[in-house]
PDB file of C-alpha atoms in Angstrom:
ATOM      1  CA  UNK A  27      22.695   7.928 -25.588  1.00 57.00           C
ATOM      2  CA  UNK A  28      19.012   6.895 -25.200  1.00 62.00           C
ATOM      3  CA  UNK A  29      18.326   5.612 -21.825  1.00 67.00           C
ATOM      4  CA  UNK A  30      17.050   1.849 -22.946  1.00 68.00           C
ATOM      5  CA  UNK A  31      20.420   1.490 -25.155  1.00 76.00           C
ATOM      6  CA  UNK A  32      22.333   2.705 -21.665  1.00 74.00           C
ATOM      7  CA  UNK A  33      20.621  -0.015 -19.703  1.00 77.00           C
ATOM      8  CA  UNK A  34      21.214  -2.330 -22.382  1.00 79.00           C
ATOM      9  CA  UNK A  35      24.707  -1.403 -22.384  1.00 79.00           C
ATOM     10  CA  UNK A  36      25.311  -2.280 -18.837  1.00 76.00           C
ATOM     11  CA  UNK A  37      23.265  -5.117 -18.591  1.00 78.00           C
ATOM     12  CA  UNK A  38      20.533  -3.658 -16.716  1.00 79.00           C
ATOM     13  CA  UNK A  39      17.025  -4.889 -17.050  1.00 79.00           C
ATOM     14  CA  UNK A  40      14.393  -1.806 -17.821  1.00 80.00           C
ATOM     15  CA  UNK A  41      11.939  -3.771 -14.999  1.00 80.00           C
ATOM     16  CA  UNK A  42      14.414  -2.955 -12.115  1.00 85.00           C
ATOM     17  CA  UNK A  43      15.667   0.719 -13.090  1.00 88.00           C
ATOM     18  CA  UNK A  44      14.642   3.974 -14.275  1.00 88.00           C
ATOM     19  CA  UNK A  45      17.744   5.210 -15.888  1.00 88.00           C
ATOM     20  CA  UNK A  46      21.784   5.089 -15.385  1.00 88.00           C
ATOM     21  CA  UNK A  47      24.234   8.073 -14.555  1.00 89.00           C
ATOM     22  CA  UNK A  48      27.567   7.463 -16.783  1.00 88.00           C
ATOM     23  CA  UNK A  49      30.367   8.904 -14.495  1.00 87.00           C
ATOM     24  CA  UNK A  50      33.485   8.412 -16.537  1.00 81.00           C
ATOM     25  CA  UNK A  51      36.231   6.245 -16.139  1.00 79.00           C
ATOM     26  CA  UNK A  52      33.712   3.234 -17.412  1.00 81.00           C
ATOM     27  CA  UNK A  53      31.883   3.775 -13.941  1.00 85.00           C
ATOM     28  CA  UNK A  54      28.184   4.324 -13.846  1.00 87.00           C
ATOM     29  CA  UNK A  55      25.409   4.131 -10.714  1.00 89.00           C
ATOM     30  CA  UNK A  56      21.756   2.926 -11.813  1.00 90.00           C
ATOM     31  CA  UNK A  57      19.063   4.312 -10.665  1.00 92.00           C
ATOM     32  CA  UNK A  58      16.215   1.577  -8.627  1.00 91.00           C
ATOM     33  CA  UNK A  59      12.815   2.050  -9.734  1.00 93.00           C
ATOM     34  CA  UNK A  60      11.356   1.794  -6.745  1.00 93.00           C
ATOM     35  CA  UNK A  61       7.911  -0.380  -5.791  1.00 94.00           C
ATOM     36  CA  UNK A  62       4.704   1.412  -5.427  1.00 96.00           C
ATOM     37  CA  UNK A  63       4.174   1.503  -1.246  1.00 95.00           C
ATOM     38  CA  UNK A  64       0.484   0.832  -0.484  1.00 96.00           C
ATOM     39  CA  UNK A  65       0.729  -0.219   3.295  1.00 95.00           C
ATOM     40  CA  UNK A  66       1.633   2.739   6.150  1.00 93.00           C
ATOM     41  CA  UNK A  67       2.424   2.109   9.421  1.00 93.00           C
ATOM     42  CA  UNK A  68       2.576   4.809  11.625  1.00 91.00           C
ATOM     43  CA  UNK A  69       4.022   4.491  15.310  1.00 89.00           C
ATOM     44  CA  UNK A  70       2.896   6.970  18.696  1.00 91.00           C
ATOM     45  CA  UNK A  71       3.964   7.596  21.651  1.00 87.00           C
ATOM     46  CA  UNK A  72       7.184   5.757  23.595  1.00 86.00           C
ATOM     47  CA  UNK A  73       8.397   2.923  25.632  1.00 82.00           C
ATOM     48  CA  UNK A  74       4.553   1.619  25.302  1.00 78.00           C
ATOM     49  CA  UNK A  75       3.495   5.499  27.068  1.00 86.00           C
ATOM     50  CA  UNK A  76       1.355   7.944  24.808  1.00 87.00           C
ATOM     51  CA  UNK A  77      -1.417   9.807  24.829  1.00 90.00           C
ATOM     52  CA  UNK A  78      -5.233  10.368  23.396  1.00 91.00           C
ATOM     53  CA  UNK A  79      -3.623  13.739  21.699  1.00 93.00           C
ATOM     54  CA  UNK A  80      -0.351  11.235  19.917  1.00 92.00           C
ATOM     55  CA  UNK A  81      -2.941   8.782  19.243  1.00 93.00           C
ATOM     56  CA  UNK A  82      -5.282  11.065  17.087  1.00 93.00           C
ATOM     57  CA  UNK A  83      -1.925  12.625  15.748  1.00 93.00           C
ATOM     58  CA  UNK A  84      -1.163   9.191  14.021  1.00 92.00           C
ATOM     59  CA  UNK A  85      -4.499   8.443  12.990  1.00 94.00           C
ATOM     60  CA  UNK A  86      -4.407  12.147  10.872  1.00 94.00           C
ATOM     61  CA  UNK A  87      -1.868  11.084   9.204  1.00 92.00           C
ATOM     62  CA  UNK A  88      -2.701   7.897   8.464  1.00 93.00           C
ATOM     63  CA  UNK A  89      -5.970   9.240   7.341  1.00 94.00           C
ATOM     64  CA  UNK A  90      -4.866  11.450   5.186  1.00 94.00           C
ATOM     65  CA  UNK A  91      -2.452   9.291   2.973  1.00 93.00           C
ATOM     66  CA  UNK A  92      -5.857   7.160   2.523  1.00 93.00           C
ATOM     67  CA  UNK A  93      -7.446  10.338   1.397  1.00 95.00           C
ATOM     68  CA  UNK A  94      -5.400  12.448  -0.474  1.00 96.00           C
ATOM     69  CA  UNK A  95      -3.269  11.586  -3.722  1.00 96.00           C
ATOM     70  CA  UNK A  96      -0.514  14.239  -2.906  1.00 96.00           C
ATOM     71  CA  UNK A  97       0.656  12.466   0.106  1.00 95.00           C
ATOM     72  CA  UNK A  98       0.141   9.004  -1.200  1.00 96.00           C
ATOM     73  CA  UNK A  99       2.790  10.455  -4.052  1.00 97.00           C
ATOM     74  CA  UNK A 100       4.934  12.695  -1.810  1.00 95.00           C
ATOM     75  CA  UNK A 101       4.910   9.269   0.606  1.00 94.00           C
ATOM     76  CA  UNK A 102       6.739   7.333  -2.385  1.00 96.00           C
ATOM     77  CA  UNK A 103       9.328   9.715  -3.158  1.00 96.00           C
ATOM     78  CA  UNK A 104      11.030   9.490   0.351  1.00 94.00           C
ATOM     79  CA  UNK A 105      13.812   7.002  -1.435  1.00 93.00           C
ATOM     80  CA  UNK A 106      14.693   9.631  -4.539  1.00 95.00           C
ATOM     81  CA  UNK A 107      14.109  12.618  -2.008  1.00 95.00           C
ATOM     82  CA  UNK A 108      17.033  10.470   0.065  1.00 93.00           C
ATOM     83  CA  UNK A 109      19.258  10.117  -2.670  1.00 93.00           C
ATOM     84  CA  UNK A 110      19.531  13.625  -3.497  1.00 95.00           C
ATOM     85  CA  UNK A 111      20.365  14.371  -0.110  1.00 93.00           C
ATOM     86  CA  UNK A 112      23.359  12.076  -0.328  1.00 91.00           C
ATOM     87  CA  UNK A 113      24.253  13.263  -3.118  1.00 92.00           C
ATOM     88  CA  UNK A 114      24.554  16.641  -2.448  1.00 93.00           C
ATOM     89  CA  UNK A 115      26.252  15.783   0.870  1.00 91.00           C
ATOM     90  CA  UNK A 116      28.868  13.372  -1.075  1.00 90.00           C
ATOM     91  CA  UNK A 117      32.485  13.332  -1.459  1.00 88.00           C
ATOM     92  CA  UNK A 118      33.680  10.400  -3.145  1.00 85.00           C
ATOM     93  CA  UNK A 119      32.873   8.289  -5.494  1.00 87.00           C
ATOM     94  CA  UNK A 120      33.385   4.782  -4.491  1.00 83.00           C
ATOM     95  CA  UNK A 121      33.136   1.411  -6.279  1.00 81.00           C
ATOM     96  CA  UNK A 122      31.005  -1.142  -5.538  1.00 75.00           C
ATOM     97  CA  UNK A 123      33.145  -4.370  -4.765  1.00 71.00           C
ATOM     98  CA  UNK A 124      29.713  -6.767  -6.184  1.00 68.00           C
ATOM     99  CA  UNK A 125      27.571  -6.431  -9.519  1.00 62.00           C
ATOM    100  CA  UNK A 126      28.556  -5.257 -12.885  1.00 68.00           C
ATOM    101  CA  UNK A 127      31.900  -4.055 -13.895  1.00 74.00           C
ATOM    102  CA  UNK A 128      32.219  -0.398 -12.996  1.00 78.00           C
ATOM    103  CA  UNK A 129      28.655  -0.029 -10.968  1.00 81.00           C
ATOM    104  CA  UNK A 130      29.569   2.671  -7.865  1.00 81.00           C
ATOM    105  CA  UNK A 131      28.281   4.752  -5.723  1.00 81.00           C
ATOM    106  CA  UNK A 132      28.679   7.809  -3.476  1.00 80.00           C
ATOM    107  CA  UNK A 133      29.459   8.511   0.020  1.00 78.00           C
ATOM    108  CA  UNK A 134      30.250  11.635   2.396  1.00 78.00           C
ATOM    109  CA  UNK A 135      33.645  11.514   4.313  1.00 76.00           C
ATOM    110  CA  UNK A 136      31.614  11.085   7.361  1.00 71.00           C
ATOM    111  CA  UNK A 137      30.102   8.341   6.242  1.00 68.00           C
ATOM    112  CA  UNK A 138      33.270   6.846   5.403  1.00 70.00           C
ATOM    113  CA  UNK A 139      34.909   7.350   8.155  1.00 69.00           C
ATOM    114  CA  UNK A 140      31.880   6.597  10.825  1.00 64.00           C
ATOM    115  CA  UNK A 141      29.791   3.915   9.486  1.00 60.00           C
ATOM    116  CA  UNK A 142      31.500   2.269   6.387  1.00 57.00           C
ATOM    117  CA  UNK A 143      35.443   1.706   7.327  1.00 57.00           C
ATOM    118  CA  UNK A 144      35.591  -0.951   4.725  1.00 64.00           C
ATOM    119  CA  UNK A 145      34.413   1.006   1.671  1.00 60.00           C
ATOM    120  CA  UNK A 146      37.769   3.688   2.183  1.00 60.00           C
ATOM    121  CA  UNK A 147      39.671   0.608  -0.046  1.00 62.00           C
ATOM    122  CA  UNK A 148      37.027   1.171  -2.570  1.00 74.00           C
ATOM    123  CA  UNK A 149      37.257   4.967  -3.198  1.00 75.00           C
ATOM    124  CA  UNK A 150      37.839   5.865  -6.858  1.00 80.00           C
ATOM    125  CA  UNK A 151      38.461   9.417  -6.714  1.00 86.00           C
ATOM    126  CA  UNK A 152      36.799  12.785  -5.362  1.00 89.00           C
ATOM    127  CA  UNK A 153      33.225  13.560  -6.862  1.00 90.00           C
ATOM    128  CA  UNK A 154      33.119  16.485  -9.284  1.00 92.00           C
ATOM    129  CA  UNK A 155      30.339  19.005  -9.734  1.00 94.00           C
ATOM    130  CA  UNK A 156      29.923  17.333 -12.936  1.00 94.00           C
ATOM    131  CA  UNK A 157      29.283  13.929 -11.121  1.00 93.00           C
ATOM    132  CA  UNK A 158      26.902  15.799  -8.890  1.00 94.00           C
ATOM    133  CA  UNK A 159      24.996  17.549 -11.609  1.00 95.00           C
ATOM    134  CA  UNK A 160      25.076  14.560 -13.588  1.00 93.00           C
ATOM    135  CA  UNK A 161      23.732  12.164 -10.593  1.00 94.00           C
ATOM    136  CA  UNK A 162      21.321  14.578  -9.507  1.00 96.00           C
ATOM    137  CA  UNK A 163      19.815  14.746 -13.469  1.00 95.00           C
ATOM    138  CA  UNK A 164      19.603  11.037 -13.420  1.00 94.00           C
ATOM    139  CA  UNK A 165      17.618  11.168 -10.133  1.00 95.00           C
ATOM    140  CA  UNK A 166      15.484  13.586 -11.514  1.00 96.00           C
ATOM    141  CA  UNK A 167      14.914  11.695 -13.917  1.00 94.00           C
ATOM    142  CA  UNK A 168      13.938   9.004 -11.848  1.00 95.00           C
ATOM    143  CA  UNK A 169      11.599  10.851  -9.814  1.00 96.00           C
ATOM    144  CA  UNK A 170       9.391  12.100 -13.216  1.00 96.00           C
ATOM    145  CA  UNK A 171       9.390   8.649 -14.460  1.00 95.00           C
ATOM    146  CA  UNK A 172       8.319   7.281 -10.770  1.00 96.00           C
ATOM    147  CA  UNK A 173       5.418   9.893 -10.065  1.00 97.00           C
ATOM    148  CA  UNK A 174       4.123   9.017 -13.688  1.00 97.00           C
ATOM    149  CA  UNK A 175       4.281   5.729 -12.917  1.00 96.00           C
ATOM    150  CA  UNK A 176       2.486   6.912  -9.027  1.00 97.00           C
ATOM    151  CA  UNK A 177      -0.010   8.885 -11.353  1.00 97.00           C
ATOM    152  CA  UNK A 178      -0.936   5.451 -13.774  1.00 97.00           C
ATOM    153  CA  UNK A 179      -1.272   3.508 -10.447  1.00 97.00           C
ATOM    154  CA  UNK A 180      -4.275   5.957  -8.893  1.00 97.00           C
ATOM    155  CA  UNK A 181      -5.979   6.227 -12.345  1.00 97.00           C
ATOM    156  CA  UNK A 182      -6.473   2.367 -12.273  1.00 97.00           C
ATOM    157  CA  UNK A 183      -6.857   2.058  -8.652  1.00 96.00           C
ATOM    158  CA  UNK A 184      -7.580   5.030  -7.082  1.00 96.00           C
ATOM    159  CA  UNK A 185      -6.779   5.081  -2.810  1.00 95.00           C
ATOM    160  CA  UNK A 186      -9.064   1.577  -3.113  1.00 95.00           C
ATOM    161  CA  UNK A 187      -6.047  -0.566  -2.052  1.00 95.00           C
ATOM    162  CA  UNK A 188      -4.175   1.779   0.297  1.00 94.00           C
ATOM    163  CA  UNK A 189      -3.782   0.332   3.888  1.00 95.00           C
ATOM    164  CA  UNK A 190      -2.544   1.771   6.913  1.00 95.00           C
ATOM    165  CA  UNK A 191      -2.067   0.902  10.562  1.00 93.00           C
ATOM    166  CA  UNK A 192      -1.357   2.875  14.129  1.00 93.00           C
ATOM    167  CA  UNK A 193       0.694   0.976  16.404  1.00 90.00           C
ATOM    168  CA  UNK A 194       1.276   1.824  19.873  1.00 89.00           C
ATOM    169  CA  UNK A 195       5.606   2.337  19.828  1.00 86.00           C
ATOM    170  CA  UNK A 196       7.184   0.036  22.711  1.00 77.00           C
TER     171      UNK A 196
END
């Protein structure tokens, strides 16, 4: 199914996702489009204590994502770079008890069991390797669609409206 009629179909609005992973059982999990980050903060040193040497370290790096499309791209992936992680570390697949009618996500044991008690009620059923190879296609997916959106972004603007910051960490 083309990806607009799959949005359609769930009642998912093109302007706040890339594309949708159908996971059987009339469950699917959307995937964000994300917002384009232009501001950077970057923290040094701890408990209000640093150095000159943590100082310049921070400045680098803020420097750099002013200077250098690469990181300004790699720096807006973090969320899709995230979700792969969790997906390859999931075990279940777990419905969401708000939004649309069959909209669910994944979760590791350990996350069940440590952080998220009240989503054990929720679990549908173990996650297949299909599931995984189908939610990490849809992420993929995502991430193409987001850098050439990243890529659109620095042909009209450049690094002109990139802004960073260095803040002392207390």
């Amino acid at each position: 199914m083309e990806n607009k009629d799959l949005l359609e179909k769930y009642g998912l609005k093109k302007k706040y996702y890339y594309t949708v992973c159908e996971l059987g059982d009339e469950l699917f999990y959307p995937v964000e489009k994300q917002s384009i980050k232009t501001d950077f903060f970057y923290g040094y040193g701890i408990n209000g204590v640093s150095t000159e040497e943590d100082y310049q370290d921070a400045r680098s790096s803020a420097k750099a994502v002013e200077t250098n499309e690469e990181i300004f791209i790699k720096s807006n992936m973090h969320f899709y770079d995230q979700i792969e992680r969790e997906i390859r570390e999931a075990d279940k697949i777990v419905k969401m008890p708000y939004g649309e009618k069959g909209l669910c996500d994944f979760a590791s044991n350990y996350y069940l069991n440590y952080y998220r008690c009240d989503w054990i009620a929720l679990v549908v059923r173990d996650i297949t390797e299909e599931d995984r190879n189908n939610l990490l296609q849809a992420v993929r997916k995502a991430k193409k669609l987001h850098v050439k959106r990243l890529e659109s972004y620095l042909k009209r603007y450049g690094l002109s409206k990139i802004t960073t910051s260095v803040h002392l960490i207390d």
